[in-house]
Coordinates of C-alpha atoms in Angstrom, one line a residue:
M1135 CA 30.1 13.6 2.3
A1136 CA 32.3 16.2 3.7
S1137 CA 32.6 18.5 0.4
L1138 CA 28.7 17.6 0.3
L1139 CA 28.1 19.0 3.9
Q1140 CA 30.5 22.2 3.0
K1141 CA 28.6 22.9 -0.1
I1142 CA 25.5 23.2 1.6
N1143 CA 27.0 25.1 4.3
D1144 CA 28.3 27.8 1.6
W1145 CA 24.7 27.5 0.1
I1146 CA 23.0 28.9 3.1
A1147 CA 25.7 31.4 4.3
A1148 CA 24.9 33.0 0.9
I1149 CA 21.2 33.6 1.8
P1150 CA 20.3 36.9 3.2
L1151 CA 18.5 37.0 6.5
A1152 CA 15.2 38.0 5.7
T1153 CA 14.8 35.4 3.4
L1154 CA 16.7 32.3 5.3
I1155 CA 14.2 33.6 8.3
T1156 CA 11.3 33.3 6.0
A1157 CA 12.3 30.2 4.7
T1158 CA 13.3 28.6 8.5
I1159 CA 9.7 29.5 9.4
L1160 CA 7.8 27.8 6.3
A1161 CA 9.6 24.7 7.0
T1162 CA 9.1 24.7 10.9
S1163 CA 5.3 25.7 10.3
Y1164 CA 5.4 22.5 8.3
F1165 CA 7.1 20.0 10.9
V1166 CA 4.8 21.5 14.1
S1167 CA 1.5 20.9 11.5
L1168 CA 2.7 17.2 11.4
V1169 CA 3.2 16.5 15.0
Y1170 CA -0.1 18.6 15.5
S1171 CA -1.8 16.2 13.3
L1172 CA -1.4 13.5 15.6
S1173 CA -4.1 15.3 18.0
G1174 CA -6.0 17.5 15.7
D1175 CA -5.8 19.4 12.3
L1176 CA -3.6 22.5 12.0
N1177 CA -4.1 23.3 8.6
S1178 CA -7.7 23.8 9.4
A1179 CA -7.2 25.6 12.3
G1180 CA -5.0 28.2 10.4
C1181 CA -6.0 28.4 7.1
L1182 CA -7.9 31.1 5.0
R1183 CA -11.3 31.1 5.5
P1184 CA -12.7 34.2 3.7
D1185 CA -16.3 33.7 5.0
L1186 CA -15.3 33.5 9.1
L1187 CA -13.3 37.3 8.2
F1188 CA -16.8 38.1 7.1
S1189 CA -18.9 36.6 9.9
N1190 CA -16.4 36.8 12.9
V1191 CA -13.7 38.6 12.4
A1192 CA -12.3 37.4 15.9
Q1193 CA -12.0 33.7 14.7
G1194 CA -10.5 34.9 11.0
L1195 CA -8.4 38.2 11.1
Y1196 CA -5.3 35.7 12.5
R1197 CA -5.6 33.2 9.6
I1198 CA -4.3 36.3 7.4
L1199 CA -0.6 35.7 9.0
T1200 CA -0.7 31.8 9.7
S1201 CA -2.6 30.8 6.2
P1202 CA 0.5 31.4 4.0
M1203 CA 2.7 29.6 6.5
L1204 CA 1.0 26.4 6.0
H1205 CA 1.4 23.7 3.6
A1206 CA -0.7 20.6 2.7
N1207 CA 2.1 18.1 2.2
F1208 CA 6.2 18.3 1.8
L1209 CA 5.8 18.5 -2.3
H1210 CA 3.8 21.8 -1.6
L1211 CA 6.4 23.2 0.9
L1212 CA 9.1 21.8 -1.5
L1213 CA 7.5 23.6 -5.0
N1214 CA 7.1 27.0 -3.1
M1215 CA 10.3 27.2 -1.5
L1216 CA 12.1 26.5 -4.8
A1217 CA 10.5 29.5 -6.0
F1218 CA 10.7 31.5 -3.2
L1219 CA 14.5 31.1 -2.5
P1220 CA 16.0 32.6 -5.7
L1221 CA 13.4 35.3 -5.8
G1222 CA 13.8 36.4 -2.0
V1223 CA 17.5 36.4 -2.8
R1224 CA 17.4 38.8 -5.2
A1225 CA 15.2 41.3 -3.7
E1226 CA 16.7 41.1 -0.6
K1227 CA 19.9 41.7 -2.2
A1228 CA 18.3 45.0 -3.7
N1229 CA 16.5 46.3 -1.1
G1230 CA 18.5 45.2 2.2
S1231 CA 17.2 42.6 4.5
L1232 CA 15.2 45.2 6.7
K1233 CA 13.4 46.7 3.7
F1234 CA 12.6 43.7 2.0
A1235 CA 11.1 42.3 5.4
C1236 CA 8.6 45.5 5.0
I1237 CA 7.7 44.6 1.5
L1238 CA 7.2 40.7 2.2
L1239 CA 5.3 41.7 5.4
I1240 CA 2.9 43.6 3.4
L1241 CA 2.7 41.4 0.5
V1242 CA 2.0 38.6 2.9
V1243 CA -1.5 40.3 4.4
L1244 CA -2.2 42.2 1.3
S1245 CA -2.5 39.2 -0.8
Q1246 CA -4.7 37.3 1.5
V1247 CA -7.1 40.4 1.7
T1248 CA -7.2 40.8 -1.7
T1249 CA -8.1 37.2 -2.0
V1250 CA -10.7 37.3 0.5
L1251 CA -12.5 40.3 -1.5
L1252 CA -12.0 38.7 -4.4
S1253 CA -13.8 35.3 -3.0
Y1254 CA -16.3 37.6 -1.9
I1255 CA -16.7 39.2 -5.3
V1256 CA -17.1 35.9 -7.0
D1257 CA -19.3 34.2 -4.8
S1258 CA -21.6 37.0 -5.2
V1259 CA -22.0 36.7 -9.1
V1260 CA -21.5 32.9 -9.4
T1261 CA -21.6 30.8 -6.5
T1262 CA -18.2 28.9 -6.6
G1263 CA -17.8 28.3 -2.9
Y1264 CA -14.5 30.4 -2.6
L1265 CA -16.1 32.2 0.5
S1266 CA -16.2 28.8 2.6
A1267 CA -12.7 27.3 0.9
C1268 CA -9.7 26.6 3.2
I1269 CA -6.7 28.0 2.0
I1270 CA -3.1 27.6 2.8
G1271 CA 0.5 27.9 1.3
F1272 CA 3.0 30.8 0.4
S1273 CA 2.1 30.4 -3.3
G1274 CA -0.2 33.8 -3.5
V1275 CA 2.9 35.6 -1.5
I1276 CA 5.5 34.4 -4.9
F1277 CA 3.2 35.7 -7.2
G1278 CA 2.7 39.1 -5.9
M1279 CA 6.3 38.7 -5.8
I1280 CA 6.6 37.5 -9.5
T1281 CA 4.3 40.4 -10.7
S1282 CA 5.6 43.5 -8.7
M1283 CA 9.0 42.3 -10.4
E1284 CA 7.4 42.4 -14.0
C1285 CA 6.1 45.7 -13.2
M1286 CA 9.4 47.0 -13.2
D1287 CA 11.2 44.9 -15.5
H1288 CA 10.0 44.7 -18.8
R1289 CA 12.0 42.2 -20.6
P1290 CA 10.4 39.0 -22.2
R1291 CA 10.6 36.1 -20.0
P1292 CA 11.9 32.9 -21.2
M1293 CA 9.8 29.3 -20.2
F1294 CA 10.5 25.9 -20.7
G1295 CA 14.3 26.0 -21.3
N1296 CA 14.3 29.5 -24.1
V1297 CA 11.7 27.4 -26.0
L1298 CA 9.1 30.0 -25.5
S1299 CA 9.5 33.8 -25.0
V1300 CA 6.7 35.4 -22.8
P1301 CA 6.5 39.3 -22.4
A1302 CA 6.5 40.4 -19.2
S1303 CA 3.0 41.8 -18.4
L1304 CA 1.7 38.1 -19.5
Y1305 CA 4.1 36.2 -17.6
P1306 CA 2.2 35.8 -14.1
W1307 CA -1.2 35.0 -15.9
V1308 CA 1.0 32.4 -18.4
L1309 CA 2.4 31.1 -14.9
L1310 CA -1.1 31.1 -13.3
V1311 CA -2.5 29.1 -16.4
I1312 CA -0.1 26.4 -16.3
I1313 CA 0.5 25.7 -12.3
Q1314 CA -3.8 25.4 -12.8
I1315 CA -3.0 22.5 -15.6
V1316 CA -0.7 20.5 -13.8
L1317 CA -1.9 21.4 -9.9
P1318 CA -5.7 21.5 -10.3
S1319 CA -6.0 21.9 -6.7
A1320 CA -4.3 24.8 -6.3
S1321 CA -6.2 27.6 -5.3
M1322 CA -6.9 30.0 -8.5
I1323 CA -8.3 32.5 -6.2
G1324 CA -5.4 32.7 -4.2
H1325 CA -2.6 33.1 -6.9
I1326 CA -4.8 36.0 -8.4
G1327 CA -5.0 37.6 -5.4
G1328 CA -1.4 37.6 -4.8
I1329 CA -0.9 38.7 -8.6
A1330 CA -3.3 41.9 -7.5
A1331 CA -1.2 42.6 -4.6
G1332 CA 1.4 42.3 -6.6
Y1333 CA 0.1 45.5 -9.3
L1334 CA -0.7 47.3 -6.4
H1335 CA 3.1 47.7 -5.5
G1336 CA 4.7 47.4 -8.4
F1337 CA 2.4 50.5 -9.5
G1338 CA 3.9 52.1 -7.0
L1339 CA 0.6 52.1 -4.8
L1340 CA 1.8 50.9 -1.5
N1341 CA 5.2 53.3 -1.7
I1342 CA 3.2 55.6 0.7
I1343 CA 3.3 52.5 3.4
I1344 CA 6.5 51.3 3.0
P1345 CA 10.1 53.2 4.7
S1346 CA 11.9 55.0 2.6
S1347 CA 15.3 53.8 2.4
S1348 CA 16.7 56.8 4.1
T1349 CA 14.3 55.6 7.0
I1350 CA 15.9 52.2 6.5
V1351 CA 19.1 53.2 7.1
K1352 CA 18.9 55.4 10.0
L1353 CA 17.1 52.6 11.6
E1354 CA 20.0 50.5 10.7
G1355 CA 22.6 52.7 12.4
K1356 CA 20.6 52.7 16.2
P1357 CA 23.0 50.9 18.8
W1358 CA 20.0 48.4 19.7
M1359 CA 20.3 47.0 16.1
S1360 CA 23.9 46.2 16.2
R1361 CA 23.0 42.8 16.8
V1362 CA 20.6 42.2 13.2
T1363 CA 23.1 44.5 11.0
S1364 CA 26.3 42.1 12.3
N1365 CA 24.6 39.0 11.1
G1366 CA 26.5 37.7 8.5
H1367 CA 23.5 36.9 6.3
F1368 CA 22.0 41.0 6.8
V1369 CA 22.0 42.9 3.7
H1370 CA 22.2 46.6 4.8
C1371 CA 20.3 49.2 2.5
P1372 CA 21.3 50.3 -0.9
V1373 CA 20.3 54.0 -0.4
S1374 CA 23.0 55.2 -2.7
L1375 CA 21.8 53.2 -5.7
P1376 CA 19.5 53.8 -8.4
L1377 CA 15.3 52.8 -8.2
R1378 CA 15.0 49.4 -6.8
I1379 CA 11.5 47.5 -5.6
G1380 CA 9.8 49.6 -2.9
D1381 CA 11.2 52.5 -3.2
A1382 CA 9.5 55.6 -4.3
A1383 CA 9.4 55.9 -8.1
S1384 CA 11.4 58.2 -10.2
P1385 CA 9.8 59.7 -13.5
T1386 CA 12.8 59.1 -15.6
S1387 CA 13.3 55.7 -14.6
P1388 CA 11.9 52.2 -16.5
G1389 CA 9.6 50.9 -14.7
G1390 CA 9.1 54.2 -12.6
G1391 CA 6.8 57.5 -13.0
S1392 CA 3.3 57.7 -12.5
V1393 CA 0.9 54.8 -12.1
F1394 CA -0.3 55.7 -15.8
D1395 CA 3.1 55.7 -17.1
R1396 CA 3.8 52.1 -15.9
L1397 CA 0.3 51.3 -17.2
R1398 CA 1.3 52.3 -20.4
S1399 CA 4.4 50.9 -20.5
L1400 CA 3.1 47.3 -19.7
M1401 CA 0.6 47.8 -22.7
G1402 CA 3.6 48.1 -25.2
S1403 CA 4.2 51.5 -25.2
A1404 CA 7.9 52.7 -25.2
P1405 CA 9.6 52.9 -22.3
A1406 CA 10.8 55.9 -20.4
S1407 CA 14.2 57.2 -21.7
A1408 CA 17.4 57.1 -19.2
P1409 CA 18.4 60.3 -17.6
S1410 CA 21.6 61.6 -19.5
L1411 CA 24.9 61.6 -17.8
P1412 CA 27.1 64.5 -18.0
D1413 CA 30.2 63.8 -20.3
D1414 CA 33.3 62.7 -19.1
P1415 CA 36.8 63.4 -20.8
R1416 CA 38.0 59.9 -19.2
F1417 CA 35.2 58.1 -20.3
P1418 CA 35.3 58.5 -24.2
G1419 CA 32.3 57.5 -25.8
T1420 CA 28.2 57.3 -26.1
G1421 CA 26.8 55.5 -22.9
R1422 CA 24.4 52.9 -23.4
T1423 CA 20.9 52.2 -20.9
L1424 CA 21.2 48.8 -19.0
D1425 CA 18.8 47.0 -17.1
A1426 CA 19.9 46.0 -13.4
S1427 CA 19.6 42.8 -12.9
G1428 CA 15.7 43.2 -13.7
L1429 CA 14.9 45.4 -10.8
G1430 CA 14.4 48.7 -12.3
G1431 CA 17.5 50.3 -12.2
V1432 CA 19.5 52.7 -14.7
R1433 CA 23.0 52.5 -15.2
R1434 CA 25.7 53.7 -17.7
T1435 CA 28.4 51.6 -19.5
Y1436 CA 31.6 53.5 -21.3
E1437 CA 34.1 52.7 -23.3
P1438 CA 37.3 51.1 -22.0
V1439 CA 39.3 53.5 -19.8
P1440 CA 42.8 54.0 -21.2
S1441 CA 44.9 51.8 -19.7
T1442 CA 48.5 54.6 -19.3
E1443 CA 48.6 57.0 -16.5
E1444 CA 49.5 60.1 -18.9
D1445 CA 46.2 59.9 -20.7
L1446 CA 44.5 60.7 -17.4
P1447 CA 44.6 64.5 -16.0
A1448 CA 47.0 64.4 -12.9
E1449 CA 44.7 66.0 -10.8
S1450 CA 41.7 63.3 -11.2
S1451 CA 41.2 60.2 -9.4
P1452 CA 39.3 57.3 -10.1
T1453 CA 35.3 57.3 -9.3
K1454 CA 33.7 54.7 -7.6
H1455 CA 30.4 53.4 -9.0
G1456 CA 28.0 51.5 -6.9
Q1457 CA 27.7 48.2 -8.2
I1458 CA 24.0 47.1 -9.3

């Protein structure tokens, strides 16, 4: 029993700050809704209602933030938590806690806004009832995170235990169809809204409203931020590392470049070549380009360094490379 508790404690200790706070908010919101259900329906009071945003903005605007935090039942919450935690850990370690929190908040708001707009467009063409639907759950945001990552990492995605390999450009849509078949009550329009938000972020169209890494680093250095940055779960922004989710795109980075470069890469054209690095006599051989954990970074790998000291120039010192 003690070893199990220690494993749980170690697992929680490894979760970065923003991801941990988000998961705590989701879990707390669910249990609050259970208590509130004794005298009312919190889900109905906080769900996303597209028609309210058009007819009564004051009554509908707050729902953009409350609807992703609410869940219909424990299974709904559990599935979203299992999907969000690994994605959140991966993205937060790549961007740092503050920058990831900014990206996550933008995806939360944008996924709900796009869902409202899509509901209005679809319902104006075909009467579907989407406008009056009561949408809750964090899965739209999760779809936004998945889509954004796939825009920057074009490797095929294994599914069903490596039985099926799906192109990165199709992965969010295949996942959408599978979830809709398995869970027919899931909000397809909400998931599509999340995918749309993910494309906007993945193509770099939101970079103008996302603080740059240098700005985040300056913010982390403020004295009044010391309580946050000294927290054991806090991840500092890795400003010196290559392109990451939410950074300004580099024309030579895979997943970077202009919007049209990203569209071409999604349509199957050859990815942009990695920037050439100067030859170093200490590292003989030709380097090769590797993807940085699916986050759009570029790094070089060389042949092993000679093990004897006489093979190295006397005046040189080992070069430190940032870990990707």
